Each structure stands twice: as C-alpha cells, then as structure tokens.
Coordinates of C-alpha atoms in Angstrom, one line a residue:
Chain V
X25 CA 104.7 103.7 86.7
X26 CA 101.0 104.4 87.3
X27 CA 101.2 102.0 90.1
X28 CA 104.0 103.9 91.8
X29 CA 102.5 107.2 91.4
X30 CA 99.3 105.9 93.1
X31 CA 101.3 104.5 95.9
X32 CA 103.2 107.7 96.5
X33 CA 100.2 109.9 96.5
X34 CA 98.3 107.5 98.9
X35 CA 101.6 107.5 101.1
X36 CA 101.8 111.3 101.0
X37 CA 98.2 111.8 102.0
X38 CA 98.8 109.0 104.9
X39 CA 101.7 110.9 106.0
X40 CA 99.8 114.3 106.2
X41 CA 96.7 112.4 107.9
X42 CA 99.4 111.2 110.4
X43 CA 100.8 114.6 110.6
X44 CA 97.3 116.1 111.6
X45 CA 96.6 113.5 114.2
X46 CA 100.0 113.7 115.9
X47 CA 101.2 117.1 114.7
X48 CA 100.0 119.1 117.7
X49 CA 101.7 116.9 120.1
X50 CA 105.0 118.3 118.8
X51 CA 103.9 121.8 118.6
X52 CA 106.4 124.0 120.7
X53 CA 103.8 126.5 121.6
X54 CA 99.9 126.5 122.1
X55 CA 98.3 127.9 119.1
X56 CA 96.8 130.7 120.8
X57 CA 99.8 131.7 122.7
X58 CA 100.9 135.3 122.1
X59 CA 104.6 136.6 122.7
X60 CA 104.0 140.4 122.3
X61 CA 107.7 140.9 122.1
X62 CA 107.9 138.8 119.0
X63 CA 105.6 140.1 116.6
X64 CA 106.1 139.2 113.0
X65 CA 109.5 138.0 113.4
X66 CA 110.9 136.1 110.5
X67 CA 112.0 132.5 110.9
X68 CA 115.4 132.4 112.8
X69 CA 118.6 131.5 111.4
X70 CA 120.2 129.7 114.6
X71 CA 116.9 128.3 116.1
X72 CA 118.9 125.3 117.5
X73 CA 120.8 128.0 119.9
X74 CA 117.4 129.7 121.0
X75 CA 115.5 127.8 123.7
X76 CA 112.2 127.0 122.7
X77 CA 109.1 127.8 125.1
X78 CA 110.8 130.6 126.5
X79 CA 109.7 134.6 125.8
X80 CA 111.6 135.4 122.6
X81 CA 112.5 131.7 122.2
X82 CA 112.9 129.7 118.9
X83 CA 110.2 130.3 116.3
X84 CA 111.4 128.0 113.3
X85 CA 108.7 129.3 111.1
X86 CA 108.4 132.7 112.4
X87 CA 105.6 134.6 114.1
X88 CA 102.3 136.2 112.8
X89 CA 101.0 139.9 113.5
X90 CA 100.0 138.7 117.1
X91 CA 103.2 137.2 118.0
X92 CA 101.9 133.6 117.7
X93 CA 104.5 131.0 116.6
X94 CA 103.5 130.2 113.2
X95 CA 105.0 126.5 113.0
X96 CA 102.7 125.7 116.2
X97 CA 99.9 127.1 114.6
X98 CA 100.3 125.3 111.2
X99 CA 100.6 122.0 112.9
X100 CA 97.1 122.5 114.6
X101 CA 95.9 123.9 111.2
X102 CA 96.6 120.7 109.5
X103 CA 94.5 118.9 111.9
X104 CA 91.5 121.4 111.6
X105 CA 91.8 121.7 107.9
X106 CA 92.3 118.3 106.9
X107 CA 89.3 117.1 109.2
X108 CA 87.0 120.0 108.0
X109 CA 87.8 119.2 104.2
X110 CA 87.2 115.5 105.0
X111 CA 83.7 116.4 106.6
X112 CA 83.1 118.6 103.5
X113 CA 83.9 115.8 101.0
X114 CA 81.9 113.2 102.9
X115 CA 79.0 115.4 103.0
X116 CA 79.0 116.3 99.4
X117 CA 79.2 112.5 98.4
X118 CA 76.6 111.7 100.9
X119 CA 74.4 114.0 99.1
X120 CA 75.5 113.0 95.4
X121 CA 75.5 109.3 96.0
X122 CA 71.8 108.7 97.2
X123 CA 70.8 111.4 94.8
X124 CA 72.3 109.5 91.7
X125 CA 70.6 106.2 93.1
X126 CA 67.2 107.8 93.6
X127 CA 67.3 109.0 90.1
X128 CA 68.2 105.6 88.8
X129 CA 65.2 104.4 90.7
X130 CA 62.4 106.6 89.7
X131 CA 61.8 108.9 86.5
X132 CA 60.2 111.5 88.5
X133 CA 63.0 111.7 90.9
X134 CA 65.5 111.9 87.9
X135 CA 63.8 114.9 86.5
X136 CA 63.6 116.9 89.6
X137 CA 67.2 115.8 90.5
X138 CA 68.4 117.0 87.2
X139 CA 66.7 120.3 87.6
X140 CA 67.9 120.8 91.0
X141 CA 71.4 120.0 89.7
X142 CA 71.2 122.6 86.9
X143 CA 69.9 125.1 89.3
X144 CA 73.0 124.5 91.6
X145 CA 75.4 124.7 88.9
X146 CA 74.0 127.9 87.9
X147 CA 73.7 129.8 91.1
X148 CA 76.3 132.6 91.7
X149 CA 78.0 130.9 94.6
X150 CA 80.1 133.7 95.7
X151 CA 77.3 136.2 96.3
X152 CA 75.3 133.7 97.9
X153 CA 78.0 132.8 100.5
X154 CA 78.4 136.4 101.1
X155 CA 74.7 136.7 101.7
X156 CA 74.7 133.5 104.1
X157 CA 77.5 135.3 106.1
X158 CA 75.6 138.5 106.2
X159 CA 72.5 136.4 107.6
X160 CA 74.5 134.7 110.4
X161 CA 74.9 136.9 113.5
X162 CA 78.5 138.0 114.2
X163 CA 79.1 136.1 117.3
X164 CA 77.7 132.9 116.0
X165 CA 79.3 129.7 117.8
X166 CA 82.1 128.1 116.2
X167 CA 80.3 124.9 115.5
X168 CA 77.5 126.7 113.7
X169 CA 79.9 128.3 111.3
X170 CA 81.5 125.1 110.8
X171 CA 78.3 123.3 110.1
X172 CA 77.2 126.1 107.5
X173 CA 80.4 125.5 105.8
X174 CA 80.1 121.9 105.3
X175 CA 76.4 122.3 104.5
X176 CA 77.3 124.9 101.9
X177 CA 79.9 123.0 100.3
X178 CA 77.7 119.9 100.0
X179 CA 74.9 122.1 98.3
X180 CA 77.3 123.6 95.9
X181 CA 79.2 120.6 94.8
X182 CA 76.8 117.6 94.9
X183 CA 75.6 118.0 91.3
X184 CA 78.5 117.0 89.1
X185 CA 79.4 113.9 91.0
X186 CA 75.7 112.8 91.0
X187 CA 75.4 113.2 87.6
X188 CA 78.5 111.2 86.8
X189 CA 77.3 108.5 89.3
X190 CA 73.9 108.3 88.0
X191 CA 75.3 107.7 84.5
X192 CA 77.6 104.9 85.8
X193 CA 74.8 103.4 87.8
X194 CA 72.4 103.3 84.7
X195 CA 75.2 101.6 82.8
X196 CA 75.7 99.0 85.4
X197 CA 72.0 98.1 85.8
X198 CA 71.9 97.3 82.1
X199 CA 74.8 94.8 82.6
X200 CA 74.1 91.1 82.3
X201 CA 75.3 90.2 85.9
X202 CA 72.5 92.3 87.2
X203 CA 70.2 90.5 85.1
X204 CA 71.8 87.2 86.5
X205 CA 71.4 88.1 90.0
X206 CA 67.8 89.2 89.5
X207 CA 67.3 85.8 87.9
X208 CA 68.7 84.3 91.0
X209 CA 65.7 86.1 92.9
X210 CA 68.0 89.1 94.2
X211 CA 65.7 91.9 95.1
X212 CA 66.3 95.6 94.9
X213 CA 68.1 96.3 98.2
X214 CA 70.0 93.1 97.8
X215 CA 71.2 94.3 94.1
X216 CA 72.1 97.9 95.6
X217 CA 74.3 96.4 98.3
X218 CA 76.2 93.6 96.8
X219 CA 76.4 94.6 93.1
X220 CA 75.5 98.3 92.4
X221 CA 77.6 100.0 95.4
X222 CA 80.7 97.9 95.2
X223 CA 80.9 98.5 91.5
X224 CA 80.3 102.1 92.1
X225 CA 82.9 102.3 94.8
X226 CA 86.1 103.0 92.7
X227 CA 84.3 106.0 90.9
X228 CA 83.0 107.2 94.3
X229 CA 86.5 107.1 95.6
X230 CA 87.7 109.1 92.7
X231 CA 85.1 112.0 93.3
X232 CA 86.0 111.6 96.9
X233 CA 89.5 112.4 96.7
X234 CA 88.5 115.5 93.9
X235 CA 85.8 116.6 96.4
X236 CA 88.3 116.5 99.3
X237 CA 91.0 118.5 97.3
X238 CA 88.3 121.0 96.3
X239 CA 87.2 121.4 100.0
X240 CA 90.7 122.2 101.1
X241 CA 91.1 125.1 98.8
X242 CA 87.3 126.2 99.1
X243 CA 88.0 126.5 103.0
X244 CA 90.8 128.9 102.0
X245 CA 88.6 131.0 99.7
X246 CA 85.8 130.9 102.1
X247 CA 87.9 132.4 105.0
X248 CA 87.9 135.6 102.7
X249 CA 84.2 136.1 103.1
X250 CA 84.2 135.1 106.7
X251 CA 82.8 131.7 106.5
X252 CA 86.1 129.7 107.1
X253 CA 87.2 128.5 110.6
X254 CA 86.6 131.1 113.1
X255 CA 89.6 132.4 114.9
X256 CA 91.6 131.8 117.1
X257 CA 91.2 128.1 116.2
X258 CA 93.9 128.1 113.3
X259 CA 93.1 126.6 109.9
X260 CA 95.0 126.9 106.5
X261 CA 92.3 129.6 105.4
X262 CA 92.4 131.7 108.3
X263 CA 96.3 131.6 108.5
X264 CA 96.5 133.0 105.0
X265 CA 94.0 135.7 105.7
X266 CA 96.4 138.4 107.0
X267 CA 97.9 138.2 103.6
X268 CA 94.8 140.2 102.2
X269 CA 97.2 143.2 103.7
X270 CA 99.4 144.2 100.8
X271 CA 102.2 145.2 103.5
X272 CA 102.3 141.7 104.9
X273 CA 101.8 139.7 101.7
X274 CA 104.9 141.8 100.2
X275 CA 107.0 141.5 103.5
X276 CA 106.1 138.6 105.6
X277 CA 106.9 135.9 103.3
X278 CA 106.9 133.3 106.0
X279 CA 103.1 133.8 106.6
X280 CA 102.6 131.8 103.3
X281 CA 103.7 128.7 105.1
X282 CA 100.1 127.1 105.2
X283 CA 101.0 126.5 101.3
X284 CA 103.7 124.2 102.1
X285 CA 101.0 121.6 103.1
X286 CA 98.0 122.7 101.3
X287 CA 99.5 122.6 97.7
X288 CA 101.0 119.2 98.1
X289 CA 97.9 117.9 99.7
X290 CA 95.7 119.3 97.0
X291 CA 98.3 118.1 94.2
X292 CA 98.6 114.5 95.8
X293 CA 94.7 114.0 96.2
X294 CA 94.1 115.1 92.6
X295 CA 96.9 112.7 91.4
X296 CA 95.4 110.0 93.4
X297 CA 92.0 110.8 91.5
X298 CA 93.7 110.9 88.3
X299 CA 95.5 107.5 88.6
X300 CA 92.3 105.9 90.2
X301 CA 90.4 107.1 86.9
X302 CA 93.2 105.9 84.7
X303 CA 93.1 102.5 86.4
X304 CA 89.2 102.1 86.1
X305 CA 89.0 103.0 82.4
X306 CA 92.1 100.7 81.8
Chain B
X15 CA 49.5 65.1 84.2
X16 CA 50.1 68.6 83.3
X17 CA 53.4 69.7 82.0
X18 CA 55.7 71.7 84.1
X19 CA 55.7 74.6 81.6
X20 CA 53.2 75.4 79.0
X21 CA 53.9 78.1 76.5
X22 CA 50.9 79.1 74.5
X23 CA 51.0 81.8 71.9
X24 CA 53.8 83.5 73.2
X25 CA 54.7 86.8 71.4
X26 CA 57.5 89.1 72.3
X27 CA 57.6 92.6 70.8
X28 CA 60.2 95.3 70.4
X29 CA 58.9 98.7 70.8
X30 CA 61.1 101.7 70.4
X31 CA 60.1 105.2 69.4
X32 CA 56.8 104.3 67.7
X33 CA 58.5 101.5 65.9
X34 CA 57.3 98.1 66.5
X35 CA 58.9 94.8 65.6
X36 CA 57.7 91.2 66.4
X37 CA 60.5 89.1 67.7
X38 CA 58.9 85.9 68.7
X39 CA 55.3 85.2 67.1
X40 CA 52.7 82.7 68.4
X41 CA 55.1 80.2 69.8
X42 CA 53.5 77.2 71.6
X43 CA 55.4 74.4 73.4
X44 CA 55.4 72.5 76.6
X45 CA 58.1 70.8 78.9
X46 CA 57.0 68.1 81.3
X47 CA 58.8 67.4 84.4
X48 CA 62.0 65.5 83.9
X49 CA 62.3 66.3 80.3
X50 CA 64.8 68.3 78.3
X51 CA 63.3 70.5 75.6
X52 CA 65.7 72.2 73.4
X53 CA 64.7 75.5 71.6
X54 CA 66.9 75.5 68.5
X55 CA 67.3 78.4 66.0
X56 CA 69.9 80.7 64.5
X57 CA 71.1 84.0 66.5
X58 CA 68.7 86.5 66.5
X59 CA 65.7 84.3 66.3
X60 CA 64.3 85.2 69.7
X61 CA 65.7 82.4 71.8
X62 CA 67.1 84.3 74.4
X63 CA 64.4 86.9 74.7
X64 CA 61.8 83.8 75.1
X65 CA 63.9 82.6 78.3
X66 CA 64.0 86.2 79.5
X67 CA 60.3 86.5 79.0
X68 CA 59.7 83.6 81.4
X69 CA 61.6 85.1 83.9
X70 CA 60.1 88.5 83.5
X71 CA 63.6 89.9 82.9
X72 CA 62.8 91.4 79.4
X73 CA 64.9 94.5 78.8
X74 CA 63.2 97.9 78.5
X75 CA 61.0 98.4 75.5
X76 CA 60.5 94.6 75.1
X77 CA 57.1 93.1 75.9
X78 CA 55.6 89.6 76.0
X79 CA 52.1 88.5 75.4
X80 CA 50.3 85.3 75.5
X81 CA 50.6 82.4 78.3
X82 CA 53.3 80.6 80.0
X83 CA 51.9 78.6 82.6
X84 CA 54.3 77.2 85.3
X85 CA 53.5 74.5 87.8
X86 CA 56.0 73.6 90.3
X87 CA 54.4 70.4 91.0
X88 CA 52.3 68.4 88.7
X89 CA 49.0 68.7 90.7
X90 CA 49.8 72.3 91.7
X91 CA 48.1 75.7 90.7
X92 CA 49.9 77.0 87.5
X93 CA 51.3 80.5 87.5
X94 CA 51.0 82.7 84.4
X95 CA 54.6 83.9 84.4
X96 CA 53.6 86.4 81.5
X97 CA 51.0 88.0 83.9
X98 CA 52.6 87.6 87.3
X99 CA 53.9 90.6 89.4
X100 CA 57.5 91.1 90.1
X101 CA 57.2 90.0 93.8
X102 CA 55.5 87.0 92.8
X103 CA 58.1 86.6 90.0
X104 CA 61.1 87.2 92.3
X105 CA 60.0 84.3 94.7
X106 CA 60.0 81.7 91.8
X107 CA 63.4 83.3 90.3
X108 CA 66.2 81.2 91.4
X109 CA 64.8 78.7 93.6
X110 CA 61.9 77.3 91.2
X111 CA 63.1 78.9 87.7
X112 CA 66.9 79.1 87.1
X113 CA 68.5 80.7 84.4
X114 CA 72.0 79.9 82.7
X115 CA 73.1 83.3 80.9
X116 CA 75.1 83.0 77.6
X117 CA 77.6 85.7 78.2
X118 CA 79.9 84.3 80.6
X119 CA 82.1 87.3 81.6
X120 CA 79.4 89.6 81.5
X121 CA 77.0 87.7 83.6
X122 CA 79.5 87.5 86.5
X123 CA 80.1 90.7 88.8
X124 CA 83.7 91.5 88.2
X125 CA 84.4 92.9 91.7
X126 CA 83.0 89.7 93.6
X127 CA 84.3 86.4 94.1
X128 CA 83.1 83.3 92.5
X129 CA 82.3 82.1 96.1
X130 CA 80.3 85.1 96.9
X131 CA 78.4 85.0 93.7
X132 CA 77.5 81.2 93.8
X133 CA 76.3 81.8 97.4
X134 CA 73.6 83.8 96.2
X135 CA 72.1 81.2 94.4
X136 CA 71.5 79.4 97.9
X137 CA 68.7 80.6 100.4
X138 CA 70.1 82.8 102.9
X139 CA 69.4 80.4 105.7
X140 CA 71.7 77.9 104.4
X141 CA 74.6 77.3 106.8
X142 CA 78.1 78.6 105.7
X143 CA 79.8 75.4 105.5
X144 CA 77.0 73.4 104.1
X145 CA 76.9 76.1 101.5
X146 CA 80.6 75.6 100.8
X147 CA 80.1 71.9 100.8
X148 CA 77.5 72.0 98.1
X149 CA 79.2 74.5 96.0
X150 CA 82.6 72.4 96.0
X151 CA 80.8 69.2 95.4
X152 CA 78.9 70.6 92.3
X153 CA 81.8 72.3 90.7
X154 CA 83.9 69.0 91.0
X155 CA 80.8 67.1 89.3
X156 CA 81.3 69.8 86.6
X157 CA 84.8 68.6 86.1
X158 CA 86.4 71.7 87.6
X159 CA 89.9 70.7 88.7
X160 CA 90.2 72.8 91.8
X161 CA 86.9 73.9 93.2
X162 CA 88.4 75.5 96.1
X163 CA 90.9 77.8 93.8
X164 CA 87.9 78.4 91.5
X165 CA 85.7 79.6 94.5
X166 CA 88.4 82.0 95.6
X167 CA 88.9 83.5 92.1
X168 CA 87.4 86.6 90.3
X169 CA 85.5 86.0 87.0
X170 CA 88.5 87.5 84.9
X171 CA 90.9 84.7 86.6
X172 CA 88.8 82.0 85.0
X173 CA 88.7 80.7 81.5
X174 CA 85.6 81.1 79.5
X175 CA 84.8 77.1 80.1
X176 CA 85.3 77.5 84.0
X177 CA 83.2 80.5 84.0
X178 CA 80.3 78.9 82.1
X179 CA 80.4 75.9 84.5
X180 CA 80.2 78.3 87.3
X181 CA 77.2 79.7 85.9
X182 CA 75.6 76.4 85.3
X183 CA 76.7 75.4 89.0
X184 CA 74.9 78.7 90.3
X185 CA 71.8 77.8 88.4
X186 CA 71.6 74.1 89.3
X187 CA 72.6 74.6 93.1
X188 CA 69.0 75.4 94.5
X189 CA 67.6 72.5 92.5
X190 CA 65.1 74.6 90.5
X191 CA 62.0 72.9 88.9
X192 CA 62.5 74.8 85.6
X193 CA 66.0 75.3 84.2
X194 CA 66.5 77.8 81.2
X195 CA 69.9 76.8 79.9
X196 CA 71.0 79.5 77.1
X197 CA 73.9 78.1 75.0
X198 CA 75.2 76.3 78.0
X199 CA 78.2 74.3 76.4
X200 CA 79.3 76.7 73.8
X201 CA 82.7 77.6 75.7
X202 CA 83.3 73.8 76.9
X203 CA 85.6 71.4 75.3
X204 CA 84.3 68.0 74.1
X205 CA 84.7 66.3 77.8
X206 CA 83.4 69.0 79.8
X207 CA 80.6 69.3 77.5
X208 CA 79.6 65.6 77.9
X209 CA 79.9 66.0 81.6
X210 CA 77.7 68.9 81.6
X211 CA 75.2 66.9 79.5
X212 CA 75.5 64.1 81.8
X213 CA 74.7 66.3 84.6
X214 CA 71.7 67.8 83.1
X215 CA 70.3 64.5 82.3
X216 CA 71.0 63.4 85.7
X217 CA 69.1 66.6 87.3
X218 CA 66.3 65.9 85.0
X219 CA 65.8 62.3 85.8
X220 CA 66.5 62.3 89.6
X221 CA 65.2 65.9 90.5
X222 CA 62.3 65.8 87.9
X223 CA 63.7 68.9 86.6
X224 CA 62.3 70.5 83.4
X225 CA 64.9 72.1 81.2
X226 CA 64.6 74.3 78.3
X227 CA 68.0 73.9 76.2
X228 CA 68.3 77.0 74.1
X229 CA 71.1 76.5 71.3
X230 CA 71.7 77.5 67.8
X231 CA 73.3 73.9 67.2
X232 CA 71.4 71.1 66.2
X233 CA 74.1 68.9 67.3
X234 CA 73.9 70.0 70.8
X235 CA 70.3 69.7 70.8
X236 CA 70.4 66.1 69.0
X237 CA 72.8 65.0 71.9
X238 CA 70.8 65.8 74.9
X239 CA 67.3 66.9 74.3
X240 CA 64.1 64.8 74.3
X241 CA 62.2 67.0 71.9
X242 CA 63.1 69.8 69.7
X243 CA 61.5 73.0 69.0
X244 CA 62.9 74.8 65.8
X245 CA 62.5 78.7 65.7
X246 CA 63.0 80.5 62.6
X247 CA 62.9 84.2 62.6
X248 CA 60.5 84.2 65.7
X249 CA 58.0 81.6 64.6
X250 CA 57.8 78.1 65.1
X251 CA 59.1 76.1 62.1
X252 CA 59.0 72.5 63.5
X253 CA 58.6 70.8 66.8
X254 CA 58.7 67.2 67.7
X255 CA 60.6 64.3 69.4
X256 CA 64.3 64.8 68.8
X257 CA 65.0 61.5 67.0
X258 CA 61.8 61.8 64.8
X259 CA 62.7 65.4 64.0
X260 CA 66.3 64.8 63.3
X261 CA 65.6 61.6 61.3
X262 CA 62.8 63.1 59.0
X263 CA 62.9 66.9 59.2
X264 CA 59.7 68.2 57.9
X265 CA 60.3 71.9 57.4
X266 CA 62.8 73.0 54.7
X267 CA 64.5 75.1 57.4
X268 CA 65.1 72.5 59.8
X269 CA 66.8 70.5 56.8
X270 CA 69.0 73.4 56.0
X271 CA 70.1 73.7 59.7
X272 CA 70.7 70.3 59.8
X273 CA 73.0 70.6 56.6
X274 CA 74.9 73.5 58.3
X275 CA 75.7 71.3 61.3
X276 CA 79.2 70.0 60.8
X277 CA 78.5 66.8 62.9
X278 CA 74.9 66.1 61.8
X279 CA 75.6 67.4 58.4
X280 CA 78.4 65.0 57.8
X281 CA 76.2 62.1 59.4
X282 CA 73.3 63.1 57.1
X283 CA 75.7 62.8 54.1
X284 CA 77.2 59.5 55.0
X285 CA 73.6 58.0 55.7
X286 CA 73.0 59.3 51.8
X287 CA 75.9 57.7 50.4
X288 CA 75.9 54.1 49.8

C-alpha cells in the first residue's frame, strides 16, 4: 500500500515535471499575447468548434483581465513555478546540509549555528519580506528579484532541516560502522563521502520534498508582497494575484486555474515525504 | 627480540559529569609477532575498550593512560599507541593494526554493499580486479559458499555468521601486523569457527601477525591462543601460557571461569572423576 502510494506520488511529480518541460510547446497562444476583444471571457462551452490562434478563438480555460489565454499562461507558469521552487528547495538544502555537518564537526560552529537557527525561526518574516521588497528598486531586473526570492527562502527555511540533519548525523557518527571504518584507516572526508552522506540521503530527500512543496506555496504568498515572479512572465503566484480583487475573486472563477496544478503538486510532494519518512523509520 | 605489542600499565577510565570510573586498571601484557594471545574475561570486564584504546578510537568520555608500544618490525622504532596523534594513528589503522568488531550488523554500513565495504580495507592504489580476486579468495578461505553473491549483498541480506566472516576478511585483507579480534567466532557454527581458527593460526605463522583474541569464553581461548590473559573487573587476574594456565589455574577467578565453560568445565570434571 505504502509502496504504491509512494509510486503514485512519484509518478505524479514526474508527470508534472514533464508538463513543465514540454507543456509550453502545446500552448495555443504566447503567454503574453493579449486579445483585447476577449477580456475575462469564461472557458468556452464549444471550444472544439472555434479555431484556436485566431482573434476571438478558442480559450479552453478562458482569459484573464488583459485578454491573455489562461491555458497558455498556465502551461508556461508550470515550468516557471516548478523550476523556481526546485531552485528554492535546493538552495535551502544546500544551506541546511553543510550547516548540519559543520555543527557536528565543531562545537563552536554548533553553538553559533544553533543561535542563528533560533534567530531565523523567531524573525517576523512577513514584515522582513515587505522591507526587502521596499529596499529593492521598482525596476529591478527579473533575475535580481528571482535571486532574492531564492536567497530569502533559503535564509528562512534552512534552520529546521539543518537541526534534524544535525541530529541524524550525530547519531550516525556514534554507530559502530563508523568506528569500524575509522579502524580501517578512513579519514574525515572519506567517512563523510562514503558513510555519512549516503546514510543521510533518505532524510535529506524527505526534507527536499517538504521544502519543494513549501517553496511552491511560498512563491504564491510572496507574489502578494511583490516578491514573486515579476510579470509578464506567468507563475502560479502571479496568475492568482488578480484574485486580490474581490470582484474578480467572486466572478472570474476560471482564474483559480493554477490551483488545479498547485494543490496536487504540493499534496504529492508531501505524500512522498511522508511515505519516505515512514519507510525510513520502518 | 622485542614483542610486536607491549602494553604496560594500561588504565582506561570513564569520566561522565564529574563522575569517574576505572574500567581497566594497570593492565600489562605483550604479544610477540606470530603469537596469538587471548584476553579473556566476562562481559563488562573492559576487553573491548582495551582494544579500542589501542586503536585510539575510544568513545567520548573514555580515556586511556599508560604505555602501549607497537613495533611494525622487530627491530623498528616503537610507537606509543596511547600517546600518538590522530594522523599517526590513522596511518597505522587498517594496514598495520586491524580490528574485528564484535557487533556484526552494526559494524557494517547498511546502505553499502559488502564489496564496497571490504574494498576499504585495501589500499586505494590496488587495481580493481586484483582487489576483487583477493576478496573472493579470502571469503572462500573462510568457508563462504558463494563469495560473489556475498560481495554483491547488503549487510541485512547476510546471516550473522556470514557478516562475521566478512568482518574477519576485511581485517585480514591488508595483512596487518597486529590484529585485534573482538569475539570473532561467536556467531559461527563449529566447522566455520574451526576454519577461522585455522586461518588465524596460518596468518600468525606465515605473515608473522600478532593476534589479540578477545573472548568471554575460555574454551575459545583454549582452542587457539598461545597465551591467555584473564581479566576480572578491569584488573589482571592471571596470565600465562595457555596450556599451563588451563591445566593449573592459579587464581580463584580463572577456576570459576573454567568451571563455567561447558566444554572445559566438563573436561575438568571428567579428569577429576576416576
């Protein structure tokens, strides 16, 4: 049962990865193509009859407030958001893992990282994010905003995984096979590469999935404070942004379409993390 | 000729939160090259920590004092293992001084194959094929039926006896000058244990290896060792050539240990009976 759940979660994530890579190829319109004659039209009932690509043509998922095709934007947004979340999760793990190993290696680093971890967990992140956005010039290039987003996510979410990985690494170093490997003449780097990292990998994979899921939702939330993916490039976050407007949120139901992808992706990632953790603990 | 290992006044002490406990007290013994010396005593008498102190791998909070002079060659400069730095010890571990751990499942990395872990025992420069050949040959010598299958396995796929022989093979592979064998035959059946004993004797004789055999069972010591050191609550109860010590135990404790051994106890009883 668990094995199959794990399989399905993995298969679903793989399918979305494929969608992210190949999806834009199937987009009927360019993501930034505006059809001024078709602003905020609902998904058509007889799309098959209308010819796509022409003015007033088929819009399977309707159009947004600028007359852009929702389906085309969603397909591109999948690529943007999945890649961005991947980068955010990697960045967080790349801070957490070395931090964990460092704190196992030296008592001084352990103290310092513990203190830093407590600090990051007690900061009022929402206000900090707004402050960061305020400090950035309005016309910052897209890559600066994306880099800031990745860095902020890493800075805000490394502490918990680092703490857990540190504990696991400490347990690991007390195991007999580490002593046995040292008795065979293994040095520090050797132990790290051949015994510590491979044994930490399943736990790191669990946290990677959790961070990936968190990153996807964080990107959506940060769009609200202007730190998401800058338009016109679509992302799940900035596609949902127009729903800030009550009138749109209550009438243009098709603008919720990113949730069709976001919710299953996040759910599958969490499921994967959960089954991985279950498997690890037996 | 100086002995391969001379332990003099070895004291192992546990310090935890201001509390001190002596685990091994003033232990002295020597192992010449080519000889097998048994360190016998019940569980908790400090046998394993004695071996770990020689490797410089004592757990946190445990400290060793005294002298443990190790000579790779009979005319070489001795190294005091208890005072040597980590870098010096690391060069000695594995190639000069090897250890056979007691806990067979815990001592093998669960996520790596036996082949990958045994490979660690050989120098990195050793060619792949040559390493493979040596590993297979040694496992076959240890009565492993299918060395290839064994090498491709993960530790959990093997029986306790197979794992024990893998650990023995890993320790013997680099042909160390000193072998610290911690209960090496406990998980083995009679014939496999006999094979391991034969291999130990051959290693001692042909490679001039010095072997410290750690055991709680005097019968194991009697079957293999040239000399026996009996440890009781961390202190030396008695030491001497195996035959002499078993025939005429001087200490009360050795006599009790002998009586507790099913094999030797029965033999002693039959010798007493007319």
